Amino acid sequence: MDFIYLVFSSFSLLADPVNFTYVILGFVIGTIFAAIPGLTATLAMALLLPLTYSLSVETALMACASIYMAGMCGGSITATTINIPGAPSSMMTALDGYPMQRQGKGALALGHAALGSMFGGAVGALLLIAVAPFVAELSLLVKTTGKFSLLAFALIVVVIAQRGRIPQAGLAACIGLMLATVGLDAMEPITRFTYGYSSLTAGIDLMPVIIGTFAIAEVMTQASARIDISAATEAVKKVKIRRRDFLPPLADIRKIGFGCYFKSCLIGYFVGTLPGAGGSMGSFLAYTETVRTSSEPETFGRGNPQGIAASESANNAVCGGAMVPMLTFGIPGDPITAIMLGVLVINGIQPGPQLMSDQAGLIAPMLAALLFSAVVLIPLTLWMIGPYFIKIVSVRKDVLYAVIALLAVVGSYVATYSTFQMFMALGMGVLAFYLRRNGFPVITMLLGYILGPNLEEFLRRSLALSNGDPTTFFTNPDSLFFVALTLVFVYFLVIRKPAQAPVAAKAD
Amino acid sequence: MLLNRQMVFLYVTLAVSVGYLITALSLGAPIADSGLTPAFFPTLVGAMAIVFCSILIVQALRAKPEQDTAPSSDEGGSYTHLWVVAAIFLYIVAFKPLGYFLSSSLFVFALILLFSTLEKLVIKAAIAVAIVAVAYVMFQQLFGVRLPTLWG
């Protein structure tokens, strides 16, 4: 209860002009990046990561929370109006949103999307606020062997969740683990894989990895693909949106039903807690569940607002779910929570079981900002700038990517004032570009890199404690629990024939 | 096809993985006195990477010829990404010697040209300078980051 009280009292921090400005700016930037096809909120956060050096941790985390929430709902704008989802998580929204647009109900579809996002974001954030302290207390029961099994579980699930390309995901995870082993060994004074470069002694910094993987690789991808958006730009010119049409009638909301909203939120939230699943998987599962239980399934895909509500409720509820493992165990569920973890790490804060008890004061404002973004900023942004937002699709791509490249390269200089980190970011960008180009999921590489040091340390500590006896992983109850959980996931995701995954879920 | 783009990537990754494993083994015995040494984990990771690489290479070699020869979406297309890499590399090299303003203006101008056409050069140059100035204000004035300048 103390934590819940702390979160709600943290709303007062939003009254601070600096915090408020960053939360609003974060939300607007997140929405812009999510709405432009090809850009993502992950990229926005990667670019803003260097700037967190000059902000307080609370302010940086609050801005991250608002970008995250905006990133999940911003993609619905272009998905609905021009049938091009700005973000993969809005793929399912386009199925019913665009038909509504063609029927002249585009603004109403956006209103339903915003309502679903608002509901999903709020339920996800409230569940996170209620559940996270208990999970953190439970996580204190997990000892060294259990921690290794938990990290191994997270990494294995991220790999096997990439259905149809498990060897690629496995190799990408190995590359991430390789990167994590560079530098000074955690337990003995030995340097590894530095090849004589003293700059590598401290290991590969998180900042160039994130900037390279998400920003530089993205600029290279866009340069390579040269996506033609002239059709989208033309389509935008024909779209007319009026504010008064945004508000969904009460009869529509009643028809969708509270049960549909809430069930989709729960699906999104629980999908979010799984490493590597993400918003697109959450919205896909919620959408298919809504179609399956509907009395008129034939209306879906033809402009049924229930489809929009299910998809958007679920993908915004993912935000709350994905933060549970990140805050309680230090395991990020998706790229955005990986960057949030980076914000904590570069400020000297170690996520994990102790975080919620020892430094709850840093985490509570972030959760307050997440809830504020869902309940206030989603509807407010749509109301205030919704009619003009669609125009951002027409932004000049040459200028846009030049700005992204400049912010990325200079941003990687900020951490250490060293050009070595800039070269490192370029190297990581090239690596990530070729991984993506050859169908390797970059998220598994990132998780391998993030989880690698702890995975190795807990493995070695566990075996040192058991005098080298590997059966310790099966005789300790906490470890056995995660081993059993891993086997359950292997059964459902690999052995048992899986359900058809959405195309969007396969994208990074 | 033994040497298409994906195969080259896999061969390079395999070579890197083998090099990594050899370096890991050169760190010493993976297990000593019933405990794991700093060589154990990298040895395990290197071996797993080689296994995954081998699986992917075998899968690619076994793939039907028509799958091999089917053009990918961007095959034969733009190599602009390589120019982007070259531009970033040169920018980093010039960043401290030329200072933030000159190196960044040239870099942004080059990037704008790479993503557009060689028309309206004066306007694009002006946009590049404006972007660099705004970014300077953001980094140096707003966030207190010291950027290198020609005047020290």
Short mmCIF file of N, CA and C in Angstrom, two decimals, chain A residues 50-169:
data_model
loop_
_atom_site.label_atom_id
_atom_site.label_comp_id
_atom_site.label_asym_id
_atom_site.label_seq_id
_atom_site.Cartn_x
_atom_site.Cartn_y
_atom_site.Cartn_z
N PRO A 50 21.12 9.87 -24.60
CA PRO A 50 22.29 10.66 -24.14
C PRO A 50 21.88 11.90 -23.34
N LEU A 51 20.71 12.43 -23.64
CA LEU A 51 20.28 13.65 -22.96
C LEU A 51 19.94 13.40 -21.49
N THR A 52 19.70 12.12 -21.16
CA THR A 52 19.32 11.81 -19.78
C THR A 52 20.48 12.06 -18.81
N TYR A 53 21.71 12.20 -19.36
CA TYR A 53 22.86 12.51 -18.50
C TYR A 53 22.66 13.84 -17.78
N SER A 54 22.00 14.76 -18.48
CA SER A 54 21.87 16.09 -17.89
C SER A 54 20.54 16.26 -17.14
N LEU A 55 19.73 15.20 -17.12
CA LEU A 55 18.45 15.30 -16.40
C LEU A 55 18.53 14.51 -15.10
N SER A 56 17.60 14.80 -14.19
CA SER A 56 17.52 13.96 -12.99
C SER A 56 16.91 12.62 -13.41
N VAL A 57 17.20 11.58 -12.64
CA VAL A 57 16.70 10.24 -13.01
C VAL A 57 15.18 10.23 -13.09
N GLU A 58 14.55 10.89 -12.12
CA GLU A 58 13.08 10.90 -12.12
C GLU A 58 12.53 11.52 -13.39
N THR A 59 13.11 12.67 -13.77
CA THR A 59 12.62 13.37 -14.97
C THR A 59 12.85 12.51 -16.21
N ALA A 60 14.03 11.91 -16.31
CA ALA A 60 14.35 11.07 -17.48
C ALA A 60 13.39 9.89 -17.58
N LEU A 61 13.12 9.25 -16.43
CA LEU A 61 12.22 8.09 -16.45
C LEU A 61 10.78 8.49 -16.75
N MET A 62 10.38 9.66 -16.27
CA MET A 62 9.02 10.14 -16.57
C MET A 62 8.88 10.41 -18.07
N ALA A 63 9.91 11.02 -18.66
CA ALA A 63 9.87 11.27 -20.11
C ALA A 63 9.83 9.96 -20.88
N CYS A 64 10.62 8.96 -20.42
CA CYS A 64 10.63 7.64 -21.07
C CYS A 64 9.24 7.00 -21.03
N ALA A 65 8.58 7.11 -19.85
CA ALA A 65 7.25 6.51 -19.70
C ALA A 65 6.26 7.13 -20.67
N SER A 66 6.34 8.44 -20.85
CA SER A 66 5.37 9.09 -21.75
C SER A 66 5.68 8.75 -23.21
N ILE A 67 6.98 8.61 -23.56
CA ILE A 67 7.32 8.20 -24.92
C ILE A 67 6.79 6.79 -25.19
N TYR A 68 6.95 5.92 -24.20
CA TYR A 68 6.50 4.52 -24.34
C TYR A 68 5.00 4.47 -24.62
N MET A 69 4.25 5.19 -23.79
CA MET A 69 2.79 5.17 -23.96
C MET A 69 2.40 5.78 -25.31
N ALA A 70 3.06 6.88 -25.68
CA ALA A 70 2.75 7.53 -26.96
C ALA A 70 3.11 6.61 -28.13
N GLY A 71 4.20 5.89 -27.98
CA GLY A 71 4.65 5.00 -29.06
C GLY A 71 3.65 3.90 -29.37
N MET A 72 2.91 3.47 -28.34
CA MET A 72 1.95 2.38 -28.55
C MET A 72 0.67 2.87 -29.23
N CYS A 73 0.31 4.15 -28.99
CA CYS A 73 -0.96 4.61 -29.58
C CYS A 73 -0.75 5.46 -30.84
N GLY A 74 0.44 6.04 -30.99
CA GLY A 74 0.68 6.93 -32.13
C GLY A 74 0.54 6.26 -33.48
N GLY A 75 0.90 4.99 -33.54
CA GLY A 75 0.84 4.26 -34.82
C GLY A 75 -0.56 4.11 -35.36
N SER A 76 -1.57 4.26 -34.48
CA SER A 76 -2.96 4.06 -34.94
C SER A 76 -3.42 5.20 -35.85
N ILE A 77 -2.74 6.35 -35.80
CA ILE A 77 -3.18 7.51 -36.60
C ILE A 77 -3.06 7.19 -38.10
N THR A 78 -1.87 6.78 -38.50
CA THR A 78 -1.69 6.46 -39.93
C THR A 78 -2.31 5.11 -40.28
N ALA A 79 -2.36 4.20 -39.28
CA ALA A 79 -3.00 2.89 -39.54
C ALA A 79 -4.46 3.10 -39.94
N THR A 80 -5.12 4.01 -39.25
CA THR A 80 -6.54 4.26 -39.48
C THR A 80 -6.78 5.12 -40.72
N THR A 81 -6.03 6.17 -40.86
CA THR A 81 -6.36 7.14 -41.91
C THR A 81 -5.83 6.78 -43.30
N ILE A 82 -4.64 6.15 -43.35
CA ILE A 82 -4.10 5.83 -44.68
C ILE A 82 -3.69 4.35 -44.82
N ASN A 83 -4.09 3.53 -43.83
CA ASN A 83 -3.84 2.08 -43.89
C ASN A 83 -2.35 1.74 -43.84
N ILE A 84 -1.53 2.62 -43.27
CA ILE A 84 -0.10 2.33 -43.09
C ILE A 84 0.21 2.46 -41.60
N PRO A 85 0.30 1.33 -40.89
CA PRO A 85 0.56 1.44 -39.46
C PRO A 85 1.91 2.11 -39.19
N GLY A 86 1.88 3.16 -38.37
CA GLY A 86 3.13 3.84 -38.05
C GLY A 86 4.04 2.97 -37.21
N ALA A 87 3.45 2.05 -36.45
CA ALA A 87 4.23 1.13 -35.62
C ALA A 87 3.64 -0.27 -35.77
N PRO A 88 4.46 -1.33 -35.62
CA PRO A 88 3.95 -2.70 -35.79
C PRO A 88 2.79 -3.02 -34.86
N SER A 89 2.76 -2.39 -33.67
CA SER A 89 1.70 -2.70 -32.70
C SER A 89 0.33 -2.23 -33.17
N SER A 90 0.28 -1.38 -34.20
CA SER A 90 -1.00 -0.88 -34.68
C SER A 90 -1.48 -1.61 -35.95
N MET A 91 -0.79 -2.69 -36.27
CA MET A 91 -1.15 -3.46 -37.48
C MET A 91 -2.60 -3.93 -37.43
N MET A 92 -3.04 -4.43 -36.27
CA MET A 92 -4.40 -4.96 -36.17
C MET A 92 -5.44 -3.84 -36.17
N THR A 93 -5.02 -2.65 -35.73
CA THR A 93 -5.94 -1.50 -35.71
C THR A 93 -6.34 -1.13 -37.13
N ALA A 94 -5.39 -1.27 -38.06
CA ALA A 94 -5.65 -0.90 -39.46
C ALA A 94 -6.76 -1.77 -40.07
N LEU A 95 -6.90 -3.02 -39.57
CA LEU A 95 -7.88 -3.95 -40.17
C LEU A 95 -9.31 -3.39 -40.12
N ASP A 96 -9.63 -2.72 -39.02
CA ASP A 96 -10.98 -2.14 -38.91
C ASP A 96 -10.96 -0.62 -38.98
N GLY A 97 -9.82 -0.02 -38.64
CA GLY A 97 -9.73 1.44 -38.67
C GLY A 97 -9.83 1.99 -40.09
N TYR A 98 -9.10 1.38 -41.01
CA TYR A 98 -9.10 1.91 -42.38
C TYR A 98 -10.46 1.73 -43.07
N PRO A 99 -11.12 0.56 -42.92
CA PRO A 99 -12.48 0.47 -43.48
C PRO A 99 -13.42 1.54 -42.93
N MET A 100 -13.27 1.88 -41.66
CA MET A 100 -14.10 2.96 -41.09
C MET A 100 -13.76 4.29 -41.75
N GLN A 101 -12.47 4.52 -42.00
CA GLN A 101 -12.04 5.74 -42.69
C GLN A 101 -12.69 5.83 -44.07
N ARG A 102 -12.71 4.69 -44.77
CA ARG A 102 -13.30 4.67 -46.12
C ARG A 102 -14.81 4.88 -46.09
N GLN A 103 -15.42 4.54 -44.93
CA GLN A 103 -16.85 4.79 -44.78
C GLN A 103 -17.13 6.23 -44.31
N GLY A 104 -16.06 7.02 -44.23
CA GLY A 104 -16.22 8.41 -43.77
C GLY A 104 -16.24 8.55 -42.27
N LYS A 105 -15.81 7.49 -41.55
CA LYS A 105 -15.83 7.55 -40.09
C LYS A 105 -14.40 7.50 -39.52
N GLY A 106 -13.46 8.09 -40.22
CA GLY A 106 -12.06 8.05 -39.80
C GLY A 106 -11.84 8.67 -38.43
N ALA A 107 -12.46 9.84 -38.22
CA ALA A 107 -12.28 10.52 -36.93
C ALA A 107 -12.86 9.68 -35.79
N LEU A 108 -14.00 9.04 -36.07
CA LEU A 108 -14.61 8.18 -35.05
C LEU A 108 -13.70 7.00 -34.73
N ALA A 109 -13.08 6.44 -35.79
CA ALA A 109 -12.15 5.32 -35.59
C ALA A 109 -10.97 5.76 -34.72
N LEU A 110 -10.48 6.98 -34.96
CA LEU A 110 -9.38 7.50 -34.14
C LEU A 110 -9.83 7.71 -32.69
N GLY A 111 -11.09 8.13 -32.54
CA GLY A 111 -11.66 8.29 -31.20
C GLY A 111 -11.72 6.96 -30.47
N HIS A 112 -12.17 5.91 -31.18
CA HIS A 112 -12.20 4.57 -30.57
C HIS A 112 -10.79 4.10 -30.23
N ALA A 113 -9.85 4.38 -31.13
CA ALA A 113 -8.46 3.96 -30.88
C ALA A 113 -7.93 4.66 -29.63
N ALA A 114 -8.21 5.97 -29.52
CA ALA A 114 -7.73 6.72 -28.36
C ALA A 114 -8.37 6.22 -27.08
N LEU A 115 -9.68 5.92 -27.16
CA LEU A 115 -10.38 5.42 -25.96
C LEU A 115 -9.80 4.07 -25.53
N GLY A 116 -9.59 3.20 -26.52
CA GLY A 116 -9.00 1.88 -26.22
C GLY A 116 -7.61 2.03 -25.62
N SER A 117 -6.81 2.92 -26.22
CA SER A 117 -5.45 3.15 -25.73
C SER A 117 -5.47 3.69 -24.31
N MET A 118 -6.38 4.62 -24.10
CA MET A 118 -6.51 5.24 -22.78
C MET A 118 -6.86 4.19 -21.73
N PHE A 119 -7.84 3.36 -22.05
CA PHE A 119 -8.29 2.32 -21.13
C PHE A 119 -7.17 1.30 -20.91
N GLY A 120 -6.57 0.86 -22.01
CA GLY A 120 -5.50 -0.15 -21.92
C GLY A 120 -4.30 0.38 -21.14
N GLY A 121 -3.90 1.60 -21.46
CA GLY A 121 -2.75 2.19 -20.78
C GLY A 121 -3.01 2.34 -19.30
N ALA A 122 -4.23 2.80 -18.95
CA ALA A 122 -4.56 3.01 -17.54
C ALA A 122 -4.63 1.69 -16.78
N VAL A 123 -5.29 0.69 -17.35
CA VAL A 123 -5.40 -0.61 -16.66
C VAL A 123 -4.00 -1.23 -16.52
N GLY A 124 -3.20 -1.16 -17.59
CA GLY A 124 -1.84 -1.71 -17.54
C GLY A 124 -1.02 -1.04 -16.46
N ALA A 125 -1.12 0.29 -16.39
CA ALA A 125 -0.33 1.03 -15.39
C ALA A 125 -0.82 0.72 -13.98
N LEU A 126 -2.16 0.64 -13.81
CA LEU A 126 -2.69 0.34 -12.46
C LEU A 126 -2.31 -1.07 -12.01
N LEU A 127 -2.37 -2.02 -12.95
CA LEU A 127 -1.96 -3.39 -12.60
C LEU A 127 -0.48 -3.42 -12.22
N LEU A 128 0.31 -2.65 -12.98
CA LEU A 128 1.75 -2.58 -12.68
C LEU A 128 1.97 -2.03 -11.27
N ILE A 129 1.27 -0.93 -10.97
CA ILE A 129 1.43 -0.29 -9.65
C ILE A 129 1.01 -1.25 -8.53
N ALA A 130 -0.07 -2.03 -8.80
CA ALA A 130 -0.56 -2.94 -7.77
C ALA A 130 0.29 -4.19 -7.63
N VAL A 131 0.77 -4.70 -8.77
CA VAL A 131 1.44 -6.00 -8.78
C VAL A 131 2.94 -5.92 -8.53
N ALA A 132 3.58 -4.89 -9.06
CA ALA A 132 5.06 -4.83 -9.01
C ALA A 132 5.65 -4.98 -7.61
N PRO A 133 5.08 -4.30 -6.58
CA PRO A 133 5.68 -4.48 -5.25
C PRO A 133 5.64 -5.93 -4.76
N PHE A 134 4.53 -6.65 -5.08
CA PHE A 134 4.44 -8.05 -4.65
C PHE A 134 5.45 -8.92 -5.40
N VAL A 135 5.57 -8.66 -6.70
CA VAL A 135 6.54 -9.43 -7.51
C VAL A 135 7.95 -9.15 -6.98
N ALA A 136 8.20 -7.87 -6.62
CA ALA A 136 9.52 -7.52 -6.10
C ALA A 136 9.80 -8.27 -4.80
N GLU A 137 8.76 -8.38 -3.94
CA GLU A 137 8.95 -9.12 -2.68
C GLU A 137 9.19 -10.59 -2.96
N LEU A 138 8.43 -11.14 -3.91
CA LEU A 138 8.63 -12.55 -4.27
C LEU A 138 10.04 -12.77 -4.84
N SER A 139 10.49 -11.77 -5.62
CA SER A 139 11.79 -11.93 -6.28
C SER A 139 12.94 -11.96 -5.27
N LEU A 140 12.67 -11.46 -4.04
CA LEU A 140 13.71 -11.53 -3.01
C LEU A 140 13.96 -12.98 -2.58
N LEU A 141 12.97 -13.84 -2.84
CA LEU A 141 13.13 -15.26 -2.48
C LEU A 141 14.05 -15.99 -3.46
N VAL A 142 14.29 -15.36 -4.62
CA VAL A 142 15.09 -16.04 -5.65
C VAL A 142 16.58 -15.86 -5.32
N LYS A 143 17.24 -16.98 -5.11
CA LYS A 143 18.67 -16.93 -4.75
C LYS A 143 19.55 -17.06 -6.00
N THR A 144 20.83 -17.24 -5.79
CA THR A 144 21.78 -17.21 -6.90
C THR A 144 21.45 -18.21 -8.01
N THR A 145 21.22 -19.46 -7.65
CA THR A 145 20.93 -20.47 -8.69
C THR A 145 19.62 -20.14 -9.41
N GLY A 146 18.64 -19.67 -8.63
CA GLY A 146 17.35 -19.28 -9.21
C GLY A 146 17.51 -18.10 -10.16
N LYS A 147 18.41 -17.18 -9.79
CA LYS A 147 18.61 -16.01 -10.66
C LYS A 147 19.20 -16.43 -11.99
N PHE A 148 20.13 -17.39 -11.95
CA PHE A 148 20.69 -17.88 -13.22
C PHE A 148 19.58 -18.52 -14.06
N SER A 149 18.78 -19.38 -13.42
CA SER A 149 17.72 -20.07 -14.17
C SER A 149 16.70 -19.08 -14.72
N LEU A 150 16.43 -18.02 -13.95
CA LEU A 150 15.48 -17.00 -14.41
C LEU A 150 16.03 -16.27 -15.64
N LEU A 151 17.31 -15.88 -15.58
CA LEU A 151 17.90 -15.17 -16.72
C LEU A 151 17.97 -16.08 -17.94
N ALA A 152 18.31 -17.35 -17.69
CA ALA A 152 18.37 -18.31 -18.80
C ALA A 152 16.97 -18.48 -19.39
N PHE A 153 15.95 -18.52 -18.51
CA PHE A 153 14.55 -18.62 -18.97
C PHE A 153 14.19 -17.45 -19.87
N ALA A 154 14.54 -16.23 -19.42
CA ALA A 154 14.21 -15.03 -20.20
C ALA A 154 14.86 -15.08 -21.57
N LEU A 155 16.13 -15.47 -21.60
CA LEU A 155 16.85 -15.49 -22.88
C LEU A 155 16.31 -16.58 -23.81
N ILE A 156 16.01 -17.74 -23.23
CA ILE A 156 15.48 -18.85 -24.04
C ILE A 156 14.11 -18.48 -24.60
N VAL A 157 13.27 -17.85 -23.76
CA VAL A 157 11.92 -17.48 -24.23
C VAL A 157 12.02 -16.45 -25.36
N VAL A 158 12.93 -15.49 -25.23
CA VAL A 158 13.09 -14.48 -26.29
C VAL A 158 13.50 -15.16 -27.60
N VAL A 159 14.35 -16.17 -27.49
CA VAL A 159 14.81 -16.87 -28.70
C VAL A 159 13.69 -17.70 -29.31
N ILE A 160 13.01 -18.51 -28.48
CA ILE A 160 12.00 -19.42 -29.06
C ILE A 160 10.71 -18.69 -29.44
N ALA A 161 10.55 -17.45 -28.91
CA ALA A 161 9.37 -16.66 -29.31
C ALA A 161 9.47 -16.22 -30.76
N GLN A 162 10.68 -16.27 -31.33
CA GLN A 162 10.88 -15.87 -32.74
C GLN A 162 10.57 -17.08 -33.63
N ARG A 163 9.31 -17.42 -33.69
CA ARG A 163 8.90 -18.62 -34.41
C ARG A 163 9.34 -18.57 -35.87
N GLY A 164 9.84 -19.68 -36.34
CA GLY A 164 10.25 -19.74 -37.75
C GLY A 164 11.67 -19.28 -37.98
N ARG A 165 12.28 -18.66 -37.00
CA ARG A 165 13.67 -18.23 -37.16
C ARG A 165 14.43 -18.36 -35.83
N ILE A 166 14.25 -19.52 -35.21
CA ILE A 166 14.91 -19.76 -33.92
C ILE A 166 16.44 -19.81 -34.06
N PRO A 167 17.00 -20.48 -35.10
CA PRO A 167 18.48 -20.46 -35.21
C PRO A 167 19.02 -19.04 -35.36
N GLN A 168 18.32 -18.21 -36.14
CA GLN A 168 18.75 -16.81 -36.31
C GLN A 168 18.73 -16.09 -34.95
N ALA A 169 17.61 -16.31 -34.20
CA ALA A 169 17.48 -15.66 -32.89
C ALA A 169 18.56 -16.16 -31.94
#
